[in-house]
Every structure is written in C-alpha cells, then in structure tokens.
Amino acid sequence: MEYEEKIPSCDCVSEHRDIVEKVRKEMSDDEIIYDMAELFKVFGDSTRVKILDALFVSEMCVCDLASVLEMKQSAVSHQLRILKQARLIKFRKEGKAVYYSMADEHVRKIFDQAINHLEE
Amino acid sequence: MEYEEKIPSCDCVSEHRDIVEKVRKEMSDDEIIYDMAELFKVFGDSTRVKILDALFVSEMCVCDLASVLEMKQSAVSHQLRILKQARLIKFRKEGKAVYYSMADEHVRKIFDQAINHLEE
DNA sequence: CATTCATATGAATATATATTCATATGTTCA
DNA sequence: TGAACATATGAATATATATTCATATGAATG
C-alpha cells in the first residue's frame, strides 16, 4: 500500500501538485544544469574575465598576461589552467614561451549577452 | 627624471612592451569586467541555474520551487534573493504567496550560448 | 651539460559563499 | 485579535576556491 508521498523538503500545505509535476518533467537534466553552472563558475571570477577580455585583443604569453593584469605569474598560470580545462582558450608553444588565445567565438557571444543584460 | 617603470608582478625579461600596451589600451574597463564576473557568479551555482531553468517552464511560488528542487524553503529563498538582486527574476505577491518568474529573455539567450559551447 | 629563463604545480592560507537552523515578518481567516 | 501559514532573514557552519610562496619541469643557449 502506497502512502501519498510527502516531499520532505517542503513544509508548505498549499503546494500546487500539477505545476510541480509539469515543471519536474520539463526541466533540463541535472547533468546539463550541473555542467552549465560549472561553465558559468569559470566566468564568475574577475581575473578570468579579464584574461579572456585581454585575449580578445591579442594572443599573449603568460608573462605578458601577468604584466597586463599586474598579477603574479603563478596566479595567472593557475587561472589559465582552469580556462584551458573549460576549453575556453587554446595555446601554442614557441620555445620557452606558451602563447594563449581564445578557443572559439562562444565566449564573445556569451559576454555580449551579459553586457546586454547589464546595460539594460 | 623618470625611471623605466618596472611592473612588479612580472619577473619575465622578454616582455612584449608593444603588445602589452595595446592590450592595456583596448581592454574593457575594470568596472565592466567586475560587473560581468559578478553576473556570471550568479549563474555559477547549480541551485540557481536550476531555479532559473524551472522558472523557464512556469512561474512558481517559493513553496513549489522548494518542492521541485527538493530543498529547504530557506535555502531557496536565500538564492531567490540573489537572483532578484541581479534583476534576473521578478515577483508578484498574491496573499501569503510570492510568485517568482523570469525577468526577461537575456537569461535564455545566455543559457543557449552556454549550451552551444558545452555541446561542441 | 650547466645555467638561465618561462611556465606549471603542490601546499598553505585567506576569503567567499551555500546551506541549515531558528526566528522574524507579514498575510489571511476564523 | 489570535492562530496558522508563506516567506524572509540573521547567525553559524561547512565547503569551495583564489592567491601566494616555494619549487618543479622543460626548453634554449653558451
């Protein structure tokens, strides 16, 4: 015999069962939501936004990026690793130097939409 | 008499002065970069992404959202406040209940671009 | 092949923040 | 007006993460 399932986390009485069911069905999969949040987390740091913004202008080596951002080389390198893992930037090696640049046009588009929202 | 300014944070010798200067000039203002990072920080949490994703389907009261997300009412409420402050959601009051919904179409567009990147 | 230079990385620290609990606020209705 | 309900919020805790320091890796060069 089945009990009417009581969702433990909502103590409200006037829950709208139909709406809740509909939304549960139509929502994106948890994995997509998780991946999106992870991607936005990468954008959610001003150092990384600044790096991307700088790379829009020109490819650069780590040293130059550190100079532009006025930050320690190691701090920049740590952040570059995160951007690289998110496939937002790419790199090429030339002797001792490593030159980083934007991976594709998606970031530009995402940034533009963000600016649209901020300017509104 | 001016000294050649030594940027303290970059200890590299082979800095490319011209590139660094160019990038410094063409980069976005710090304030814009900061604001963008703050906005993305709001998107950078799976609970908040899930709330927005749910509100794409339908407006809902806090109670229903808590039910959909299987989270405590207070946790949802705290996150709603952050989304509200970022002007990503709006609300209307109806008796005791508060119904939340999407503020505009920007979020949809930003999410779509993010998905584009993830699917690539 | 030893040195120098550019970058990467591990550990430690400091800071930010998501959730929970307890409770406050505000609304409805008897 | 008092009881019940829906939401908001402050404080505390736990967790995540950005930066720094120290050092490792790896390439060029004399």
PDB file of C-alpha atoms (C1' of nucleotides) in Angstrom:
ATOM      1  CA  MET A   1       0.000   0.000   0.000  1.00  0.00           C
ATOM      2  CA  GLU A   2       1.436   3.347  -1.013  1.00  0.00           C
ATOM      3  CA  TYR A   3       1.460   6.457   1.061  1.00  0.00           C
ATOM      4  CA  GLU A   4       0.869   9.804  -0.533  1.00  0.00           C
ATOM      5  CA  GLU A   5       4.480  10.777  -0.968  1.00  0.00           C
ATOM      6  CA  LYS A   6       5.441  13.673   1.258  1.00  0.00           C
ATOM      7  CA  ILE A   7       8.318  15.654  -0.188  1.00  0.00           C
ATOM      8  CA  PRO A   8      10.487  16.139   2.861  1.00  0.00           C
ATOM      9  CA  SER A   9      11.942  19.492   1.944  1.00  0.00           C
ATOM     10  CA  CYS A  10       8.758  21.487   1.514  1.00  0.00           C
ATOM     11  CA  ASP A  11       6.653  22.005   4.591  1.00  0.00           C
ATOM     12  CA  CYS A  12       4.020  24.046   2.796  1.00  0.00           C
ATOM     13  CA  VAL A  13       0.459  22.835   2.651  1.00  0.00           C
ATOM     14  CA  SER A  14      -0.702  24.608  -0.445  1.00  0.00           C
ATOM     15  CA  GLU A  15       1.689  23.008  -2.899  1.00  0.00           C
ATOM     16  CA  HIS A  16       0.460  23.106  -6.496  1.00  0.00           C
ATOM     17  CA  ARG A  17       0.879  19.448  -7.447  1.00  0.00           C
ATOM     18  CA  ASP A  18       0.087  19.939 -11.111  1.00  0.00           C
ATOM     19  CA  ILE A  19       2.564  22.762 -11.646  1.00  0.00           C
ATOM     20  CA  VAL A  20       5.266  20.965  -9.702  1.00  0.00           C
ATOM     21  CA  GLU A  21       4.773  17.807 -11.775  1.00  0.00           C
ATOM     22  CA  LYS A  22       4.845  19.727 -15.034  1.00  0.00           C
ATOM     23  CA  VAL A  23       7.992  21.624 -14.125  1.00  0.00           C
ATOM     24  CA  ARG A  24       9.735  18.467 -12.914  1.00  0.00           C
ATOM     25  CA  LYS A  25       9.020  16.814 -16.264  1.00  0.00           C
ATOM     26  CA  GLU A  26      10.050  19.701 -18.467  1.00  0.00           C
ATOM     27  CA  MET A  27      13.184  20.790 -16.659  1.00  0.00           C
ATOM     28  CA  SER A  28      16.634  20.110 -18.099  1.00  0.00           C
ATOM     29  CA  ASP A  29      18.549  17.099 -16.894  1.00  0.00           C
ATOM     30  CA  ASP A  30      20.605  17.532 -13.765  1.00  0.00           C
ATOM     31  CA  GLU A  31      23.786  16.858 -15.678  1.00  0.00           C
ATOM     32  CA  ILE A  32      23.176  19.730 -18.085  1.00  0.00           C
ATOM     33  CA  ILE A  33      22.352  22.039 -15.219  1.00  0.00           C
ATOM     34  CA  TYR A  34      25.475  20.994 -13.385  1.00  0.00           C
ATOM     35  CA  ASP A  35      27.662  21.485 -16.461  1.00  0.00           C
ATOM     36  CA  MET A  36      26.185  24.918 -17.121  1.00  0.00           C
ATOM     37  CA  ALA A  37      26.819  26.002 -13.553  1.00  0.00           C
ATOM     38  CA  GLU A  38      30.384  24.729 -13.813  1.00  0.00           C
ATOM     39  CA  LEU A  39      30.913  26.698 -17.010  1.00  0.00           C
ATOM     40  CA  PHE A  40      29.490  29.898 -15.535  1.00  0.00           C
ATOM     41  CA  LYS A  41      31.598  29.373 -12.438  1.00  0.00           C
ATOM     42  CA  VAL A  42      34.606  29.711 -14.713  1.00  0.00           C
ATOM     43  CA  PHE A  43      33.278  33.056 -15.942  1.00  0.00           C
ATOM     44  CA  GLY A  44      32.418  34.099 -12.405  1.00  0.00           C
ATOM     45  CA  ASP A  45      35.813  35.443 -11.440  1.00  0.00           C
ATOM     46  CA  SER A  46      37.088  38.853 -12.483  1.00  0.00           C
ATOM     47  CA  THR A  47      40.627  37.615 -13.042  1.00  0.00           C
ATOM     48  CA  ARG A  48      39.434  35.062 -15.552  1.00  0.00           C
ATOM     49  CA  VAL A  49      37.073  37.508 -17.245  1.00  0.00           C
ATOM     50  CA  LYS A  50      39.971  39.909 -17.513  1.00  0.00           C
ATOM     51  CA  ILE A  51      42.186  37.239 -19.047  1.00  0.00           C
ATOM     52  CA  LEU A  52      39.537  36.418 -21.626  1.00  0.00           C
ATOM     53  CA  ASP A  53      38.919  40.090 -22.307  1.00  0.00           C
ATOM     54  CA  ALA A  54      42.641  40.577 -22.862  1.00  0.00           C
ATOM     55  CA  LEU A  55      42.871  37.580 -25.167  1.00  0.00           C
ATOM     56  CA  PHE A  56      40.084  39.055 -27.286  1.00  0.00           C
ATOM     57  CA  VAL A  57      42.587  41.759 -28.188  1.00  0.00           C
ATOM     58  CA  SER A  58      45.582  39.558 -28.869  1.00  0.00           C
ATOM     59  CA  GLU A  59      47.157  36.230 -28.133  1.00  0.00           C
ATOM     60  CA  MET A  60      49.748  36.543 -25.400  1.00  0.00           C
ATOM     61  CA  CYS A  61      52.297  34.592 -23.440  1.00  0.00           C
ATOM     62  CA  VAL A  62      51.847  34.046 -19.720  1.00  0.00           C
ATOM     63  CA  CYS A  63      54.441  36.665 -18.925  1.00  0.00           C
ATOM     64  CA  ASP A  64      52.627  39.353 -20.896  1.00  0.00           C
ATOM     65  CA  LEU A  65      49.309  38.409 -19.355  1.00  0.00           C
ATOM     66  CA  ALA A  66      50.800  38.728 -15.887  1.00  0.00           C
ATOM     67  CA  SER A  67      52.070  42.137 -16.885  1.00  0.00           C
ATOM     68  CA  VAL A  68      48.732  43.267 -18.298  1.00  0.00           C
ATOM     69  CA  LEU A  69      46.853  42.069 -15.231  1.00  0.00           C
ATOM     70  CA  GLU A  70      49.550  43.179 -12.804  1.00  0.00           C
ATOM     71  CA  MET A  71      49.430  39.798 -11.138  1.00  0.00           C
ATOM     72  CA  LYS A  72      51.910  37.123 -10.189  1.00  0.00           C
ATOM     73  CA  GLN A  73      52.832  34.703 -12.919  1.00  0.00           C
ATOM     74  CA  SER A  74      51.703  31.754 -10.844  1.00  0.00           C
ATOM     75  CA  ALA A  75      48.269  33.220 -10.177  1.00  0.00           C
ATOM     76  CA  VAL A  76      47.779  33.776 -13.901  1.00  0.00           C
ATOM     77  CA  SER A  77      49.006  30.291 -14.689  1.00  0.00           C
ATOM     78  CA  HIS A  78      46.578  28.725 -12.236  1.00  0.00           C
ATOM     79  CA  GLN A  79      43.693  30.585 -13.837  1.00  0.00           C
ATOM     80  CA  LEU A  80      44.850  29.719 -17.351  1.00  0.00           C
ATOM     81  CA  ARG A  81      44.682  26.071 -16.392  1.00  0.00           C
ATOM     82  CA  ILE A  82      41.038  26.471 -15.388  1.00  0.00           C
ATOM     83  CA  LEU A  83      40.190  28.296 -18.623  1.00  0.00           C
ATOM     84  CA  LYS A  84      42.015  25.616 -20.596  1.00  0.00           C
ATOM     85  CA  GLN A  85      40.127  22.813 -18.847  1.00  0.00           C
ATOM     86  CA  ALA A  86      36.868  24.533 -19.778  1.00  0.00           C
ATOM     87  CA  ARG A  87      38.081  24.602 -23.396  1.00  0.00           C
ATOM     88  CA  LEU A  88      37.712  28.373 -23.493  1.00  0.00           C
ATOM     89  CA  ILE A  89      41.305  29.062 -24.526  1.00  0.00           C
ATOM     90  CA  LYS A  90      43.939  27.266 -26.541  1.00  0.00           C
ATOM     91  CA  PHE A  91      47.704  27.580 -26.643  1.00  0.00           C
ATOM     92  CA  ARG A  92      50.738  27.084 -28.796  1.00  0.00           C
ATOM     93  CA  LYS A  93      54.302  26.672 -27.618  1.00  0.00           C
ATOM     94  CA  GLU A  94      57.197  28.594 -29.070  1.00  0.00           C
ATOM     95  CA  GLY A  95      60.464  27.783 -27.397  1.00  0.00           C
ATOM     96  CA  LYS A  96      60.148  28.516 -23.715  1.00  0.00           C
ATOM     97  CA  ALA A  97      57.063  30.660 -24.162  1.00  0.00           C
ATOM     98  CA  VAL A  98      53.454  29.485 -24.253  1.00  0.00           C
ATOM     99  CA  TYR A  99      51.064  31.667 -26.197  1.00  0.00           C
ATOM    100  CA  TYR A 100      47.411  31.598 -25.189  1.00  0.00           C
ATOM    101  CA  SER A 101      44.439  32.652 -27.288  1.00  0.00           C
ATOM    102  CA  MET A 102      40.671  32.311 -27.448  1.00  0.00           C
ATOM    103  CA  ALA A 103      39.369  28.887 -28.397  1.00  0.00           C
ATOM    104  CA  ASP A 104      36.256  29.975 -30.283  1.00  0.00           C
ATOM    105  CA  GLU A 105      33.559  32.611 -30.669  1.00  0.00           C
ATOM    106  CA  HIS A 106      31.211  31.342 -27.970  1.00  0.00           C
ATOM    107  CA  VAL A 107      32.773  33.374 -25.217  1.00  0.00           C
ATOM    108  CA  ARG A 108      32.384  36.549 -27.222  1.00  0.00           C
ATOM    109  CA  LYS A 109      28.680  35.811 -27.691  1.00  0.00           C
ATOM    110  CA  ILE A 110      28.122  34.934 -24.054  1.00  0.00           C
ATOM    111  CA  PHE A 111      29.887  38.113 -22.963  1.00  0.00           C
ATOM    112  CA  ASP A 112      27.800  40.193 -25.367  1.00  0.00           C
ATOM    113  CA  GLN A 113      24.587  38.817 -23.903  1.00  0.00           C
ATOM    114  CA  ALA A 114      25.853  39.512 -20.402  1.00  0.00           C
ATOM    115  CA  ILE A 115      26.641  43.098 -21.356  1.00  0.00           C
ATOM    116  CA  ASN A 116      23.162  43.425 -22.846  1.00  0.00           C
ATOM    117  CA  HIS A 117      21.684  42.441 -19.528  1.00  0.00           C
ATOM    118  CA  LEU A 118      23.947  44.742 -17.534  1.00  0.00           C
ATOM    119  CA  GLU A 119      23.268  47.745 -19.749  1.00  0.00           C
ATOM    120  CA  GLU A 120      19.520  47.384 -19.601  1.00  0.00           C
TER     121      GLU A 120
ATOM    122  CA  MET B   1      63.818  62.131 -14.076  1.00  0.00           C
ATOM    123  CA  GLU B   2      61.675  59.080 -14.753  1.00  0.00           C
ATOM    124  CA  TYR B   3      62.728  55.541 -14.300  1.00  0.00           C
ATOM    125  CA  GLU B   4      61.707  52.919 -16.808  1.00  0.00           C
ATOM    126  CA  GLU B   5      58.714  51.615 -14.925  1.00  0.00           C
ATOM    127  CA  LYS B   6      59.223  48.074 -13.761  1.00  0.00           C
ATOM    128  CA  ILE B   7      55.938  46.227 -13.407  1.00  0.00           C
ATOM    129  CA  PRO B   8      56.382  44.495 -10.091  1.00  0.00           C
ATOM    130  CA  SER B   9      54.246  41.460 -10.809  1.00  0.00           C
ATOM    131  CA  CYS B  10      56.011  40.171 -13.899  1.00  0.00           C
ATOM    132  CA  ASP B  11      59.559  38.970 -13.425  1.00  0.00           C
ATOM    133  CA  CYS B  12      59.997  37.974 -17.052  1.00  0.00           C
ATOM    134  CA  VAL B  13      62.680  39.591 -19.132  1.00  0.00           C
ATOM    135  CA  SER B  14      61.188  39.122 -22.546  1.00  0.00           C
ATOM    136  CA  GLU B  15      58.025  41.096 -22.063  1.00  0.00           C
ATOM    137  CA  HIS B  16      56.486  42.324 -25.306  1.00  0.00           C
ATOM    138  CA  ARG B  17      56.014  46.010 -24.484  1.00  0.00           C
ATOM    139  CA  ASP B  18      54.056  46.846 -27.620  1.00  0.00           C
ATOM    140  CA  ILE B  19      51.523  44.049 -27.234  1.00  0.00           C
ATOM    141  CA  VAL B  20      51.100  44.757 -23.545  1.00  0.00           C
ATOM    142  CA  GLU B  21      50.482  48.435 -24.224  1.00  0.00           C
ATOM    143  CA  LYS B  22      47.996  47.704 -26.991  1.00  0.00           C
ATOM    144  CA  VAL B  23      46.052  45.212 -24.881  1.00  0.00           C
ATOM    145  CA  ARG B  24      46.006  47.557 -21.883  1.00  0.00           C
ATOM    146  CA  LYS B  25      44.501  50.286 -24.051  1.00  0.00           C
ATOM    147  CA  GLU B  26      41.898  48.165 -25.772  1.00  0.00           C
ATOM    148  CA  MET B  27      40.669  46.150 -22.815  1.00  0.00           C
ATOM    149  CA  SER B  28      37.283  46.789 -21.242  1.00  0.00           C
ATOM    150  CA  ASP B  29      37.087  48.982 -18.181  1.00  0.00           C
ATOM    151  CA  ASP B  30      37.637  47.289 -14.853  1.00  0.00           C
ATOM    152  CA  GLU B  31      34.123  48.135 -13.772  1.00  0.00           C
ATOM    153  CA  ILE B  32      32.558  46.305 -16.709  1.00  0.00           C
ATOM    154  CA  ILE B  33      34.788  43.305 -16.104  1.00  0.00           C
ATOM    155  CA  TYR B  34      33.868  43.287 -12.438  1.00  0.00           C
ATOM    156  CA  ASP B  35      30.156  43.545 -13.188  1.00  0.00           C
ATOM    157  CA  MET B  36      30.335  40.738 -15.715  1.00  0.00           C
ATOM    158  CA  ALA B  37      32.123  38.470 -13.277  1.00  0.00           C
ATOM    159  CA  GLU B  38      29.513  39.286 -10.631  1.00  0.00           C
ATOM    160  CA  LEU B  39      26.725  38.403 -13.043  1.00  0.00           C
ATOM    161  CA  PHE B  40      28.337  35.124 -14.048  1.00  0.00           C
ATOM    162  CA  LYS B  41      28.935  34.327 -10.400  1.00  0.00           C
ATOM    163  CA  VAL B  42      25.167  34.352 -10.007  1.00  0.00           C
ATOM    164  CA  PHE B  43      24.891  31.791 -12.804  1.00  0.00           C
ATOM    165  CA  GLY B  44      27.746  29.790 -11.363  1.00  0.00           C
ATOM    166  CA  ASP B  45      25.750  27.762  -8.877  1.00  0.00           C
ATOM    167  CA  SER B  46      23.673  24.743  -9.823  1.00  0.00           C
ATOM    168  CA  THR B  47      20.877  25.612  -7.413  1.00  0.00           C
ATOM    169  CA  ARG B  48      20.397  28.980  -9.055  1.00  0.00           C
ATOM    170  CA  VAL B  49      20.674  27.552 -12.564  1.00  0.00           C
ATOM    171  CA  LYS B  50      18.060  25.002 -11.578  1.00  0.00           C
ATOM    172  CA  ILE B  51      15.758  27.715 -10.248  1.00  0.00           C
ATOM    173  CA  LEU B  52      16.066  29.671 -13.485  1.00  0.00           C
ATOM    174  CA  ASP B  53      15.593  26.536 -15.536  1.00  0.00           C
ATOM    175  CA  ALA B  54      12.435  25.766 -13.567  1.00  0.00           C
ATOM    176  CA  LEU B  55      11.108  29.288 -13.984  1.00  0.00           C
ATOM    177  CA  PHE B  56      11.526  28.961 -17.751  1.00  0.00           C
ATOM    178  CA  VAL B  57       8.754  26.388 -17.538  1.00  0.00           C
ATOM    179  CA  SER B  58       6.402  28.265 -15.260  1.00  0.00           C
ATOM    180  CA  GLU B  59       6.167  30.935 -12.632  1.00  0.00           C
ATOM    181  CA  MET B  60       6.070  29.430  -9.171  1.00  0.00           C
ATOM    182  CA  CYS B  61       5.776  30.272  -5.518  1.00  0.00           C
ATOM    183  CA  VAL B  62       8.669  29.645  -3.160  1.00  0.00           C
ATOM    184  CA  CYS B  63       6.975  26.589  -1.752  1.00  0.00           C
ATOM    185  CA  ASP B  64       6.634  24.945  -5.155  1.00  0.00           C
ATOM    186  CA  LEU B  65      10.202  25.778  -6.047  1.00  0.00           C
ATOM    187  CA  ALA B  66      11.400  24.159  -2.835  1.00  0.00           C
ATOM    188  CA  SER B  67       9.359  21.119  -3.760  1.00  0.00           C
ATOM    189  CA  VAL B  68      10.710  20.953  -7.307  1.00  0.00           C
ATOM    190  CA  LEU B  69      14.288  21.339  -6.142  1.00  0.00           C
ATOM    191  CA  GLU B  70      13.816  19.158  -3.077  1.00  0.00           C
ATOM    192  CA  MET B  71      15.445  21.790  -0.948  1.00  0.00           C
ATOM    193  CA  LYS B  72      14.605  23.673   2.218  1.00  0.00           C
ATOM    194  CA  GLN B  73      12.415  26.699   1.817  1.00  0.00           C
ATOM    195  CA  SER B  74      15.017  28.946   3.399  1.00  0.00           C
ATOM    196  CA  ALA B  75      17.768  27.797   1.065  1.00  0.00           C
ATOM    197  CA  VAL B  76      15.567  28.556  -1.934  1.00  0.00           C
ATOM    198  CA  SER B  77      14.595  31.911  -0.503  1.00  0.00           C
ATOM    199  CA  HIS B  78      18.223  32.893   0.010  1.00  0.00           C
ATOM    200  CA  GLN B  79      19.011  32.048  -3.604  1.00  0.00           C
ATOM    201  CA  LEU B  80      15.917  33.856  -4.877  1.00  0.00           C
ATOM    202  CA  ARG B  81      17.168  36.983  -3.178  1.00  0.00           C
ATOM    203  CA  ILE B  82      20.449  36.755  -5.083  1.00  0.00           C
ATOM    204  CA  LEU B  83      18.655  36.219  -8.397  1.00  0.00           C
ATOM    205  CA  LYS B  84      16.360  39.135  -7.616  1.00  0.00           C
ATOM    206  CA  GLN B  85      19.274  41.425  -6.811  1.00  0.00           C
ATOM    207  CA  ALA B  86      20.795  40.544 -10.174  1.00  0.00           C
ATOM    208  CA  ARG B  87      17.476  41.506 -11.800  1.00  0.00           C
ATOM    209  CA  LEU B  88      17.182  38.053 -13.346  1.00  0.00           C
ATOM    210  CA  ILE B  89      13.796  37.279 -11.833  1.00  0.00           C
ATOM    211  CA  LYS B  90      10.753  39.257 -10.826  1.00  0.00           C
ATOM    212  CA  PHE B  91       7.884  38.504  -8.452  1.00  0.00           C
ATOM    213  CA  ARG B  92       4.291  39.255  -7.691  1.00  0.00           C
ATOM    214  CA  LYS B  93       2.538  38.795  -4.387  1.00  0.00           C
ATOM    215  CA  GLU B  94      -0.787  37.072  -4.044  1.00  0.00           C
ATOM    216  CA  GLY B  95      -1.958  36.803  -0.492  1.00  0.00           C
ATOM    217  CA  LYS B  96       0.633  34.994   1.522  1.00  0.00           C
ATOM    218  CA  ALA B  97       2.320  33.546  -1.527  1.00  0.00           C
ATOM    219  CA  VAL B  98       5.052  35.161  -3.626  1.00  0.00           C
ATOM    220  CA  TYR B  99       5.221  34.058  -7.238  1.00  0.00           C
ATOM    221  CA  TYR B 100       8.548  34.297  -8.990  1.00  0.00           C
ATOM    222  CA  SER B 101       9.172  34.382 -12.732  1.00  0.00           C
ATOM    223  CA  MET B 102      11.873  35.250 -15.255  1.00  0.00           C
ATOM    224  CA  ALA B 103      12.624  38.941 -15.650  1.00  0.00           C
ATOM    225  CA  ASP B 104      13.480  38.928 -19.351  1.00  0.00           C
ATOM    226  CA  GLU B 105      14.862  36.956 -22.276  1.00  0.00           C
ATOM    227  CA  HIS B 106      18.532  37.576 -21.655  1.00  0.00           C
ATOM    228  CA  VAL B 107      18.993  34.578 -19.421  1.00  0.00           C
ATOM    229  CA  ARG B 108      17.523  32.304 -22.064  1.00  0.00           C
ATOM    230  CA  LYS B 109      19.997  33.627 -24.618  1.00  0.00           C
ATOM    231  CA  ILE B 110      22.956  33.353 -22.278  1.00  0.00           C
ATOM    232  CA  PHE B 111      21.990  29.778 -21.405  1.00  0.00           C
ATOM    233  CA  ASP B 112      21.624  28.892 -25.079  1.00  0.00           C
ATOM    234  CA  GLN B 113      25.124  30.117 -25.809  1.00  0.00           C
ATOM    235  CA  ALA B 114      26.464  28.167 -22.858  1.00  0.00           C
ATOM    236  CA  ILE B 115      24.788  25.021 -24.129  1.00  0.00           C
ATOM    237  CA  ASN B 116      26.272  25.652 -27.558  1.00  0.00           C
ATOM    238  CA  HIS B 117      29.701  25.689 -26.018  1.00  0.00           C
ATOM    239  CA  LEU B 118      29.088  22.595 -23.926  1.00  0.00           C
ATOM    240  CA  GLU B 119      27.716  20.587 -26.834  1.00  0.00           C
ATOM    241  CA  GLU B 120      30.571  21.378 -29.148  1.00  0.00           C
TER     242      GLU B 120
ATOM    243  C1'  DC C   1      75.781  19.878 -19.500  1.00  0.00           C
ATOM    244  C1'  DA C   2      75.160  23.667 -16.573  1.00  0.00           C
ATOM    245  C1'  DT C   3      72.716  27.874 -16.455  1.00  0.00           C
ATOM    246  C1'  DT C   4      69.029  30.821 -17.404  1.00  0.00           C
ATOM    247  C1'  DC C   5      64.518  31.739 -18.444  1.00  0.00           C
ATOM    248  C1'  DA C   6      59.285  30.745 -18.976  1.00  0.00           C
ATOM    249  C1'  DT C   7      55.778  28.196 -17.253  1.00  0.00           C
ATOM    250  C1'  DA C   8      53.409  24.835 -14.233  1.00  0.00           C
ATOM    251  C1'  DT C   9      52.143  22.991  -9.918  1.00  0.00           C
ATOM    252  C1'  DG C  10      51.603  21.474  -4.855  1.00  0.00           C
ATOM    253  C1'  DA C  11      50.668  23.056  -0.307  1.00  0.00           C
ATOM    254  C1'  DA C  12      49.059  26.550   2.710  1.00  0.00           C
ATOM    255  C1'  DT C  13      46.245  30.400   3.767  1.00  0.00           C
ATOM    256  C1'  DA C  14      42.642  33.540   3.430  1.00  0.00           C
ATOM    257  C1'  DT C  15      38.271  34.643   1.816  1.00  0.00           C
ATOM    258  C1'  DA C  16      33.758  33.859  -0.168  1.00  0.00           C
ATOM    259  C1'  DT C  17      29.536  31.585  -0.089  1.00  0.00           C
ATOM    260  C1'  DA C  18      25.754  27.765   0.136  1.00  0.00           C
ATOM    261  C1'  DT C  19      23.025  25.557   3.392  1.00  0.00           C
ATOM    262  C1'  DT C  20      20.858  24.921   7.808  1.00  0.00           C
ATOM    263  C1'  DC C  21      18.548  26.236  12.000  1.00  0.00           C
ATOM    264  C1'  DA C  22      15.991  29.342  14.478  1.00  0.00           C
ATOM    265  C1'  DT C  23      13.196  33.003  14.242  1.00  0.00           C
ATOM    266  C1'  DA C  24      11.153  37.303  12.364  1.00  0.00           C
ATOM    267  C1'  DT C  25       7.843  39.434   9.207  1.00  0.00           C
ATOM    268  C1'  DG C  26       3.655  39.775   7.092  1.00  0.00           C
ATOM    269  C1'  DT C  27      -0.808  37.931   5.351  1.00  0.00           C
ATOM    270  C1'  DT C  28      -5.256  35.518   5.772  1.00  0.00           C
ATOM    271  C1'  DC C  29      -9.125  33.933   8.087  1.00  0.00           C
ATOM    272  C1'  DA C  30     -11.892  32.282  11.910  1.00  0.00           C
TER     273       DA C  30
ATOM    274  C1'  DT D   1      -7.199  39.752  17.639  1.00  0.00           C
ATOM    275  C1'  DG D   2      -5.116  35.467  17.655  1.00  0.00           C
ATOM    276  C1'  DA D   3      -3.802  31.299  15.142  1.00  0.00           C
ATOM    277  C1'  DA D   4      -1.963  29.319  11.020  1.00  0.00           C
ATOM    278  C1'  DC D   5       0.578  29.710   7.069  1.00  0.00           C
ATOM    279  C1'  DA D   6       4.160  31.516   3.455  1.00  0.00           C
ATOM    280  C1'  DT D   7       8.193  33.807   3.024  1.00  0.00           C
ATOM    281  C1'  DA D   8      12.404  36.289   4.513  1.00  0.00           C
ATOM    282  C1'  DT D   9      16.458  36.772   7.129  1.00  0.00           C
ATOM    283  C1'  DG D  10      20.436  36.620  10.632  1.00  0.00           C
ATOM    284  C1'  DA D  11      23.963  33.779  12.528  1.00  0.00           C
ATOM    285  C1'  DA D  12      26.706  29.716  12.339  1.00  0.00           C
ATOM    286  C1'  DT D  13      28.942  26.150   9.898  1.00  0.00           C
ATOM    287  C1'  DA D  14      30.952  23.794   6.232  1.00  0.00           C
ATOM    288  C1'  DT D  15      32.907  23.862   1.872  1.00  0.00           C
ATOM    289  C1'  DA D  16      34.991  25.833  -2.216  1.00  0.00           C
ATOM    290  C1'  DT D  17      38.419  28.486  -4.273  1.00  0.00           C
ATOM    291  C1'  DA D  18      41.847  32.490  -5.439  1.00  0.00           C
ATOM    292  C1'  DT D  19      46.292  33.846  -4.364  1.00  0.00           C
ATOM    293  C1'  DT D  20      50.922  33.292  -2.689  1.00  0.00           C
ATOM    294  C1'  DC D  21      55.236  31.022  -1.859  1.00  0.00           C
ATOM    295  C1'  DA D  22      58.354  27.651  -2.930  1.00  0.00           C
ATOM    296  C1'  DT D  23      59.777  24.683  -6.134  1.00  0.00           C
ATOM    297  C1'  DA D  24      59.470  21.536 -10.158  1.00  0.00           C
ATOM    298  C1'  DT D  25      59.539  20.978 -15.178  1.00  0.00           C
ATOM    299  C1'  DG D  26      61.225  21.818 -19.528  1.00  0.00           C
ATOM    300  C1'  DA D  27      63.362  24.436 -23.281  1.00  0.00           C
ATOM    301  C1'  DA D  28      67.208  27.301 -25.174  1.00  0.00           C
ATOM    302  C1'  DT D  29      71.894  28.688 -25.139  1.00  0.00           C
ATOM    303  C1'  DG D  30      76.641  29.400 -24.189  1.00  0.00           C
TER     304       DG D  30
END
